[in-house]
Amino acid sequence: MLSTATIEQVKTHINTAAKELAERRAAGTSGDLLIPELRPTSFEQAFAIQQAVAEIFKASDNNPIAAWKCLLPTAEKTVVAPIYQADVYHQSTTCPLYPSTKGLARVEPELAFEIARDLPPRSTPYTEAEIDEALGDIRLALELIKSRYHTPSEATHFDALADGLVNQGLWLGPVLNPLADLETSCFELSVDIANDEHQQSDTLQKSAIHPNGFPKAGLYWLVNFLSAQGIGLTQGQYVITGSYAGVLDLPLNQHCQFHYGELGQFGLQFVAK
């Protein structure tokens, strides 16, 4: 059993790590991996740092959690992280973000599920039917990607988890095509990238496949995972459940028209914060 002094030291390390990562996120900057004594070595430590960052934003910046990202957990890793209110954009014609070191927008094509009714924490698990009843619209979406580490390839999964899993925001697009029985596990993705008036647009094409096959799978897991931590989902929040095509590197200040197969389409420009 840990001594009181050890418990206090762990809390201090968690809060110190959270303060550093919160400052980097707020400023849009990156830095070295945290010093060894602050780096998380377990899921529990990493999640505690992540949630301490959320408390800092809620308390000092009035910037609460507005969305979550998740995937079904595997034996190797658990994917769960908050997205903050100030970093969520609703069908804006421009999408502000912090560019990559190459001056590009890094985004992931996703579907976003709206929470239309509160799902507070409780002692018994929610059924899939109960969760379905609490859902509202499904929107085409883009997760905005950025690490707060200079060398994210050297970060462990726990380092990344503490930092919010390379998330810097969420762009919410139009509601999913309302046609019944549309296939949402896969689609043909294309992105038309406008050049100047003298050049044809460039087109990026990919076969988009959801990493869990069924897009709601991670959502069902997330609701009950958060509930077990004493965390609820509230009306108006959104949940994204995995990229259909990895990370796309796209130019700034050029119109990009996204086509999610039969699911819908949208256009926007990425601009640097």
XYZ file of C-alpha atoms in Angstrom:
273
model
C 0.000 0.000 0.000
C 1.325 3.431 -0.955
C 2.260 5.799 1.841
C 0.545 9.162 2.173
C 3.781 10.889 1.118
C 4.026 8.728 -2.018
C 0.389 9.394 -2.930
C 0.962 13.138 -2.569
C 4.078 12.903 -4.741
C 2.122 11.067 -7.459
C -0.582 13.752 -7.357
C 2.056 16.478 -7.617
C 3.651 14.788 -10.637
C 0.257 14.393 -12.335
C -0.627 18.052 -11.780
C 2.806 19.271 -12.906
C 2.611 17.188 -16.092
C -0.929 18.423 -16.753
C 0.085 22.066 -16.299
C 2.914 21.705 -18.838
C 0.735 19.933 -21.425
C -2.138 22.397 -20.909
C 0.209 25.341 -21.500
C 1.510 23.770 -24.722
C -2.017 23.037 -25.950
C -3.235 26.566 -25.192
C -0.266 28.116 -27.009
C -0.265 25.664 -29.920
C 3.348 24.738 -29.223
C 5.328 21.522 -28.921
C 8.159 20.558 -26.605
C 10.355 17.699 -25.498
C 8.941 14.588 -23.917
C 8.202 15.268 -20.265
C 11.022 14.654 -17.811
C 11.179 10.988 -16.707
C 9.481 11.435 -13.329
C 6.493 13.150 -14.997
C 6.018 10.693 -17.881
C 3.129 8.258 -17.303
C 3.983 4.569 -17.171
C 0.427 3.192 -17.005
C -2.994 3.859 -18.466
C -4.221 5.043 -15.076
C -1.475 7.669 -14.781
C -1.928 8.849 -18.371
C -5.700 9.157 -18.011
C -5.263 11.030 -14.720
C -2.955 13.567 -16.426
C -5.377 13.914 -19.338
C -8.286 14.606 -17.004
C -6.192 17.042 -14.950
C -5.584 18.979 -18.196
C -9.362 19.024 -18.707
C -9.859 20.409 -15.197
C -7.350 23.190 -15.890
C -9.181 24.247 -19.062
C -12.586 24.070 -17.404
C -11.550 26.002 -14.298
C -9.212 28.639 -15.698
C -10.329 29.085 -19.320
C -14.039 28.212 -19.116
C -13.271 25.685 -21.838
C -15.092 22.442 -20.968
C -15.067 19.123 -22.785
C -17.333 19.342 -25.850
C -16.494 16.022 -27.510
C -14.610 12.762 -27.083
C -12.521 10.591 -29.381
C -12.352 6.831 -28.917
C -11.832 3.418 -30.466
C -12.615 -0.045 -29.197
C -9.777 -0.930 -26.800
C -7.300 -3.660 -27.692
C -4.882 -5.662 -25.571
C -2.169 -3.176 -26.574
C -3.870 0.165 -26.025
C -6.946 2.086 -24.966
C -7.927 5.096 -27.076
C -9.935 7.765 -25.262
C -9.433 11.537 -25.111
C -11.432 14.751 -24.667
C -11.850 17.561 -27.202
C -12.433 21.066 -25.884
C -15.240 23.511 -26.631
C -12.980 26.265 -27.984
C -11.529 23.822 -30.526
C -14.824 22.625 -32.049
C -15.990 24.316 -35.269
C -19.539 23.931 -36.579
C -19.734 23.898 -40.398
C -17.481 26.944 -40.710
C -16.210 27.770 -44.210
C -12.722 28.100 -42.755
C -11.185 25.757 -40.220
C -8.459 27.266 -38.010
C -5.690 24.939 -36.850
C -2.017 24.785 -35.981
C -0.182 23.575 -39.114
C 2.369 20.776 -39.148
C 6.100 21.505 -39.357
C 5.653 21.201 -43.141
C 2.984 23.912 -43.139
C 0.102 21.517 -43.808
C -3.249 20.776 -42.200
C -3.305 17.302 -40.659
C -6.842 15.904 -40.433
C -8.665 12.595 -40.119
C -12.044 11.865 -41.779
C -14.574 10.720 -39.194
C -18.258 10.483 -38.315
C -19.395 12.407 -35.221
C -22.297 11.170 -33.087
C -24.325 13.810 -31.252
C -25.400 13.176 -27.668
C -29.000 14.432 -27.620
C -29.820 13.333 -24.066
C -27.606 13.172 -20.980
C -25.985 9.844 -20.141
C -24.941 10.394 -16.505
C -22.638 7.961 -14.698
C -24.459 5.091 -12.993
C -23.708 1.779 -11.323
C -25.211 -0.436 -14.038
C -23.939 -0.453 -17.637
C -25.979 1.219 -20.356
C -27.402 -1.084 -23.007
C -26.821 -0.368 -26.683
C -30.537 0.394 -27.040
C -30.378 2.987 -24.244
C -27.360 4.630 -25.855
C -29.042 4.641 -29.274
C -32.067 6.392 -27.759
C -29.798 9.144 -26.401
C -28.215 9.908 -29.781
C -29.118 12.764 -32.109
C -27.610 13.606 -35.476
C -24.652 11.902 -37.103
C -22.372 14.390 -38.843
C -19.528 14.163 -41.311
C -16.490 15.409 -39.427
C -12.748 15.981 -39.413
C -10.512 15.442 -36.430
C -7.724 18.050 -36.346
C -4.326 16.561 -35.535
C -1.319 17.936 -33.631
C 1.043 16.555 -31.000
C 2.425 18.632 -28.152
C 5.722 16.722 -28.472
C 8.520 17.667 -30.917
C 9.121 13.992 -31.678
C 5.766 12.195 -31.386
C 7.279 9.042 -32.906
C 9.396 8.716 -29.740
C 6.392 9.096 -27.422
C 4.852 6.008 -25.860
C 1.113 5.423 -26.075
C 0.866 6.628 -22.465
C 2.714 9.862 -23.359
C 0.271 10.417 -26.225
C -2.736 9.511 -24.083
C -1.760 12.065 -21.430
C -1.565 14.690 -24.190
C -5.009 13.905 -25.637
C -3.878 11.553 -28.419
C -2.609 14.169 -30.903
C -5.961 15.947 -31.030
C -6.138 19.709 -31.551
C -9.824 20.027 -32.362
C -12.862 18.896 -34.321
C -14.618 20.283 -37.391
C -18.301 19.290 -37.535
C -19.848 19.143 -40.976
C -23.284 18.412 -42.404
C -25.667 15.769 -41.145
C -25.245 12.335 -42.681
C -27.311 11.671 -45.806
C -30.741 10.696 -44.365
C -31.301 7.795 -46.787
C -32.071 4.628 -44.844
C -29.643 1.706 -44.655
C -26.599 3.563 -45.943
C -23.366 1.648 -45.440
C -21.292 3.534 -42.855
C -18.465 1.038 -42.307
C -16.732 2.034 -45.549
C -17.001 4.481 -48.440
C -14.968 5.938 -51.279
C -13.336 9.127 -50.021
C -12.228 11.861 -52.384
C -10.876 15.337 -51.677
C -10.794 17.880 -54.509
C -8.103 20.475 -53.783
C -8.553 23.711 -55.717
C -5.521 25.313 -57.337
C -5.419 28.745 -58.950
C -7.686 29.510 -61.894
C -5.090 28.375 -64.440
C -4.688 24.873 -63.045
C -7.002 21.928 -62.633
C -7.828 20.883 -59.106
C -5.919 17.975 -57.576
C -7.908 15.020 -56.282
C -6.947 12.742 -53.412
C -8.785 9.402 -53.417
C -8.840 6.668 -50.789
C -10.912 3.622 -49.920
C -12.150 4.657 -46.476
C -12.752 1.882 -43.935
C -13.707 2.296 -40.280
C -11.027 0.701 -38.048
C -13.654 -1.083 -35.911
C -15.895 -2.002 -38.836
C -19.007 -0.765 -37.021
C -18.720 2.995 -36.282
C -20.812 2.870 -33.089
C -18.723 0.119 -31.488
C -16.323 2.519 -29.792
C -19.183 4.794 -28.739
C -20.949 1.972 -26.894
C -17.688 1.166 -25.097
C -16.929 4.831 -24.297
C -20.246 5.519 -22.564
C -19.755 2.696 -20.084
C -16.024 3.281 -19.642
C -16.621 6.932 -18.726
C -19.553 5.989 -16.504
C -17.266 3.649 -14.542
C -14.893 6.616 -14.015
C -17.751 8.771 -12.718
C -17.876 10.798 -15.949
C -21.084 11.358 -17.894
C -21.811 12.418 -21.450
C -24.047 15.462 -21.732
C -26.501 16.827 -24.251
C -24.753 18.649 -27.077
C -21.464 16.780 -26.835
C -20.161 14.736 -29.778
C -18.224 11.478 -30.025
C -15.882 10.476 -32.854
C -14.916 6.831 -33.100
C -11.938 6.447 -35.438
C -10.431 7.676 -38.684
C -11.619 6.107 -41.912
C -8.381 6.901 -43.756
C -5.559 7.645 -41.332
C -4.140 11.170 -41.372
C -4.526 13.359 -44.466
C -1.969 16.132 -45.061
C -3.697 18.961 -46.914
C -2.706 22.500 -47.971
C -3.710 25.701 -46.224
C -5.709 28.486 -47.899
C -7.007 26.310 -50.741
C -10.594 25.134 -51.043
C -10.923 21.423 -50.226
C -14.129 19.630 -51.224
C -14.609 16.369 -49.329
C -16.831 13.587 -50.689
C -17.683 10.797 -48.242
C -19.144 8.510 -50.907
C -22.943 8.434 -50.582
C -22.771 9.724 -46.996
C -22.457 13.365 -48.062
C -19.994 16.104 -48.925
C -18.687 19.444 -47.682
C -16.123 22.092 -48.543
C -13.825 24.314 -46.487
C -10.424 25.983 -46.319
C -7.850 25.305 -43.629
C -6.224 28.415 -42.174
C -3.341 28.748 -39.739
C -4.061 29.861 -36.188
